Coordinates of C-alpha atoms in Angstrom, one line a residue:
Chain A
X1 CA 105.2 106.8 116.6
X2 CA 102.5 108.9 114.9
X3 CA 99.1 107.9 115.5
X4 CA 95.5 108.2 113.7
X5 CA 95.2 111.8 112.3
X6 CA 92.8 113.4 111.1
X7 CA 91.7 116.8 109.6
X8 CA 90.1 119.1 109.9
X9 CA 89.4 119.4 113.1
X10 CA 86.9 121.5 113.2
X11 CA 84.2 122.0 110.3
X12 CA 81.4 124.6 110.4
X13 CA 79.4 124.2 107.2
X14 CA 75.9 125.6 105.8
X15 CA 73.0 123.3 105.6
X16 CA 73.0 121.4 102.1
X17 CA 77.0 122.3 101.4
X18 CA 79.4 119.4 100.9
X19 CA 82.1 118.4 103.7
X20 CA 84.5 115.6 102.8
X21 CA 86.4 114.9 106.0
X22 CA 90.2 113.2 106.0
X23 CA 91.7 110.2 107.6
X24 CA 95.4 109.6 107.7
X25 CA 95.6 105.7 109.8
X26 CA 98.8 104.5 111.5
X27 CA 101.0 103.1 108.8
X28 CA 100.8 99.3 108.4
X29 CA 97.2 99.4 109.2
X30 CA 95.2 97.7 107.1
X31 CA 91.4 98.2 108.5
X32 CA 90.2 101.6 108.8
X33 CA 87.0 102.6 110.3
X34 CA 84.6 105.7 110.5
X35 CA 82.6 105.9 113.0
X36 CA 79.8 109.3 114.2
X37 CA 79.2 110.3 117.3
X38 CA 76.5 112.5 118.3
X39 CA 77.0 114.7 121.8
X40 CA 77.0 112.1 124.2
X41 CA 76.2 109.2 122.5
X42 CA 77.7 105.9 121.5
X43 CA 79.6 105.2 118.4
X44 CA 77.4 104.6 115.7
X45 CA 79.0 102.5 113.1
X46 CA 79.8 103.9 109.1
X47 CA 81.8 102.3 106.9
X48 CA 84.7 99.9 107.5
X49 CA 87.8 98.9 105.2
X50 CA 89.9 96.0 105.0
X51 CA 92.9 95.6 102.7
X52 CA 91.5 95.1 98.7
X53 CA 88.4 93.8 100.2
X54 CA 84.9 95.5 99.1
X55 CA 84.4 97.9 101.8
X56 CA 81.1 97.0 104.0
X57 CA 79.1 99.8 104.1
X58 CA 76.4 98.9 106.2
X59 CA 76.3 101.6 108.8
X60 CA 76.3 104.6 105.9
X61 CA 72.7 106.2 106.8
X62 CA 71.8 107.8 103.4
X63 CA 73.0 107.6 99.9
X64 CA 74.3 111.0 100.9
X65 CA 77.1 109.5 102.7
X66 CA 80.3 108.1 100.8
X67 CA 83.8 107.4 101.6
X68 CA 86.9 105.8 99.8
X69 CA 90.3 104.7 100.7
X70 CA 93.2 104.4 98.5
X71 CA 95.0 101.1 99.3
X72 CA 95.7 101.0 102.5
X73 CA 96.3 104.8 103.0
X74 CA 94.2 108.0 103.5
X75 CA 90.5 107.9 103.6
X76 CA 88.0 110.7 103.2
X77 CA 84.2 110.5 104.4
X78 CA 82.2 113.1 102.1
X79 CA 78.9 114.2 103.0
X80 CA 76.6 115.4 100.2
X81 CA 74.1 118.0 100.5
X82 CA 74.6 118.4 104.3
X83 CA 71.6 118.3 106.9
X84 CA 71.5 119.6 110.8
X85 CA 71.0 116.2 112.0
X86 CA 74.7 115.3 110.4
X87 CA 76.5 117.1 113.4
X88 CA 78.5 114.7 115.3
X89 CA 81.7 114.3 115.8
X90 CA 83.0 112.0 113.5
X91 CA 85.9 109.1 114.4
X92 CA 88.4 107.0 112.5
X93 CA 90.5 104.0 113.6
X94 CA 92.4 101.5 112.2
X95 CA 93.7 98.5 113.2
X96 CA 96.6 96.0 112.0
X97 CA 93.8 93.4 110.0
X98 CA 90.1 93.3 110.3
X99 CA 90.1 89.8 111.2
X100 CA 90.5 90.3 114.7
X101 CA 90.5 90.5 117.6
X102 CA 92.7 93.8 117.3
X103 CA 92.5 96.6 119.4
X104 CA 90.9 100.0 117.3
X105 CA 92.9 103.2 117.5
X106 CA 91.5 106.2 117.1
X107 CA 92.0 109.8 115.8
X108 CA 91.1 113.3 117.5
X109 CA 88.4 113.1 115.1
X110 CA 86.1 116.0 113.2
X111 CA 83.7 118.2 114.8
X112 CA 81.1 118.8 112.4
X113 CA 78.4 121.3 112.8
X114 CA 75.9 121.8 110.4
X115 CA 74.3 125.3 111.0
Chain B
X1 CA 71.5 93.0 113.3
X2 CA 73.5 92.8 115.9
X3 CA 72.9 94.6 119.2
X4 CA 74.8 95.5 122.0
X5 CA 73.3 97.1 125.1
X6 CA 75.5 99.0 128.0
X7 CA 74.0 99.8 131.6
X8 CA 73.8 101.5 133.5
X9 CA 73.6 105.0 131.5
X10 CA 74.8 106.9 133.7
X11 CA 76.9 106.6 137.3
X12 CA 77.8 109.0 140.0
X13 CA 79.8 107.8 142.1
X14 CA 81.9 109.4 145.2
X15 CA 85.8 109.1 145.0
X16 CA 86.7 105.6 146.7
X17 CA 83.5 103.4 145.9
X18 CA 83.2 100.6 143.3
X19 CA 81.6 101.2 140.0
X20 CA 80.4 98.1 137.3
X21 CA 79.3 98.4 134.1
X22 CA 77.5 95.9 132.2
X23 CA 77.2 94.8 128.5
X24 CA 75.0 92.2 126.6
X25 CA 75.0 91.1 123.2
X26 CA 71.9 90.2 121.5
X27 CA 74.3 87.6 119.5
X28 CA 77.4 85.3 120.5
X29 CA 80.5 87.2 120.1
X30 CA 83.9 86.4 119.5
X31 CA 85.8 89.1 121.2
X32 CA 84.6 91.4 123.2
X33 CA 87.1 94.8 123.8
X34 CA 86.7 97.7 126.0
X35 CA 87.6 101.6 125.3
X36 CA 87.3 104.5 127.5
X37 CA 86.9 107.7 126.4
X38 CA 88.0 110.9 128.7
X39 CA 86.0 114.3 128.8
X40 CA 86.7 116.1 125.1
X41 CA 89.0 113.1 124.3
X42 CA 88.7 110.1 121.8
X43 CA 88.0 106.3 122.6
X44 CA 91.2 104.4 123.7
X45 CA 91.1 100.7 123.8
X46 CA 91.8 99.2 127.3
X47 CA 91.5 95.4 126.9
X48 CA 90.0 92.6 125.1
X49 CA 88.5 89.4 126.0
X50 CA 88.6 86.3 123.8
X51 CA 87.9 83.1 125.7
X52 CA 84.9 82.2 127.5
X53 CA 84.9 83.1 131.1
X54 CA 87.6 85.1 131.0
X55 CA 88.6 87.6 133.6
X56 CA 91.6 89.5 132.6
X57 CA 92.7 92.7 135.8
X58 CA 94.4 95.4 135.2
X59 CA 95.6 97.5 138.8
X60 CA 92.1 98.4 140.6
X61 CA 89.7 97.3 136.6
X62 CA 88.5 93.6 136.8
X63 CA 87.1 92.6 132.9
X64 CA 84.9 89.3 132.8
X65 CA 83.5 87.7 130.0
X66 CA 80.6 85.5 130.3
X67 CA 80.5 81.7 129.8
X68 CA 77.8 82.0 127.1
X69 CA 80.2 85.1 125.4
X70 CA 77.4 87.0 125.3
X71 CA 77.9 89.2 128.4
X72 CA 80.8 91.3 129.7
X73 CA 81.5 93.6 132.7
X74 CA 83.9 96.2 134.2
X75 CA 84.4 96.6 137.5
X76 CA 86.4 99.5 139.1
X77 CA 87.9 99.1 142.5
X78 CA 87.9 102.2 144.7
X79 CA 87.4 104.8 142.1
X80 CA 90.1 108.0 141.4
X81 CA 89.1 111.5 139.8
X82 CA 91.2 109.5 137.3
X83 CA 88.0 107.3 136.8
X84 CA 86.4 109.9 135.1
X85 CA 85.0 109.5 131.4
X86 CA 82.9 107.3 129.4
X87 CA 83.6 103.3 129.0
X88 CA 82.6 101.8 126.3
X89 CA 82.1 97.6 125.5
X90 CA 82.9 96.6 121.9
X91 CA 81.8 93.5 120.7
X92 CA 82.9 91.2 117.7
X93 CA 80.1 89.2 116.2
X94 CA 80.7 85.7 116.3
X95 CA 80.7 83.8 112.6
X96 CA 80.1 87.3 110.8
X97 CA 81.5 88.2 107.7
X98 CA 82.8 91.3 108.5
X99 CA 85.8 90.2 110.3
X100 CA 87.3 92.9 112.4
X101 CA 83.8 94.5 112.7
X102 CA 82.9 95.8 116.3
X103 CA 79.6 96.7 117.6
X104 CA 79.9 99.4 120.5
X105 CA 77.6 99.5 123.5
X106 CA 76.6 103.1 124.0
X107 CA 78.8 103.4 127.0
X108 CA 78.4 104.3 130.6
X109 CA 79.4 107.9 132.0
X110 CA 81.4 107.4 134.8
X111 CA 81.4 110.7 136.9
X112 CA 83.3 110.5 140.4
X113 CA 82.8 113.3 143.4
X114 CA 85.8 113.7 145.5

């Protein structure tokens, strides 16, 4: 079956620019997560959704940083006002229900660069 | 918050020894899962530990999970070119709110020299 996807894979963007990045999560997934990598490094936590719950948003670094998810669909990660230090590669992955333990599957993810 | 630390950083190994990672939690977890992530590639989940103790094996990997939960490990048996990539711990923190919420370790590159 199809798995995480997302898009674009690839985004070159100018220094204070916008990016909003896409999520598509394995259907019947409930808990979606983004996650940023920087060249390599660990994953460093974002945002996380479950179901109609509020989403926790503790691992957002600035105010800059924003994402939604409608229902239990498609999420997008947007990036205001974009800085050099934002280029990572950044992860999704969704599960079947946050409350686990249930194994995270990823997507390709984005390859930002911020130039 | 919660942290979860990964050694060693880095490994070399040549093709046919034994490599171990090890992870620590700075809290009690609940779960504890593993990924590995090839060269280029993204993180794909390998196993997770739930119980106290526990030592799961799959083929040449041996997975523990310490008796306190707050310690984990991967061993490698005789490491392939297959080896290769980065292996990540991911733990759950115990009596959290955020259910479902993993912490990762910053992984251990595994490179292996034929």
């Amino acid at each position: 079956g199809a798995g995480v996807s997302q898009s674009p894979s690839n985004k070159v963007t100018e220094k204070g620019k916008d990016v909003e990045l896409r999520c598509d999560p394995i259907s019947g997934h409930t808990a979606l997560y983004w996650y940023r990598q920087r060249l390599g490094q660990g994953l460093e936590f974002l945002i996380y959704f479950q179901g109609n719950s509020a989403p926790d948003k503790s691992g957002l670094p600035s105010d800059r940083f924003s994402a939604e998810r409608t229902g239990e669909s498609v999420s997008t990660l947007t990036i205001q006002r974009t800085q050099q230090e934002d280029s990572a590669v950044y992860l999704c992955a969704s599960s079947l229900r946050g409350r686990g333990p249930y194994e995270q599957y990823f997507g390709p993810g984005t390859r930002l660069t911020v130039t | 918050g919660q942290q979860v630390m990964q050694i060693p950083q880095y490994q070399h190994v040549q093709e046919g020894e034994d490599f171990t990672t090890y992870c620590n939690s700075s809290t009690t977890l609940s779960n504890i899962q593993w990924y590995k992530q090839r060269p280029g590639g993204h993180p794909v989940f390998l196993i997770q530990l739930v119980k106290s103790g526990e030592v799961k094996k799959q083929k040449r990997l041996t997975f523990q999970f310490g008796e306190a939960k707050k310690n984990s490990s991967l061993h490698i048996t005789a490491t392939q070119t297959t080896d290769v990539g980065t292996y990540f711990c991911a733990g759950e923190n115990a009596g959290g709110t955020s259910y479902g919420k993993l912490t990762f370790g910053q992984g251990t590159i595994l490179t292996v020299h034929p």
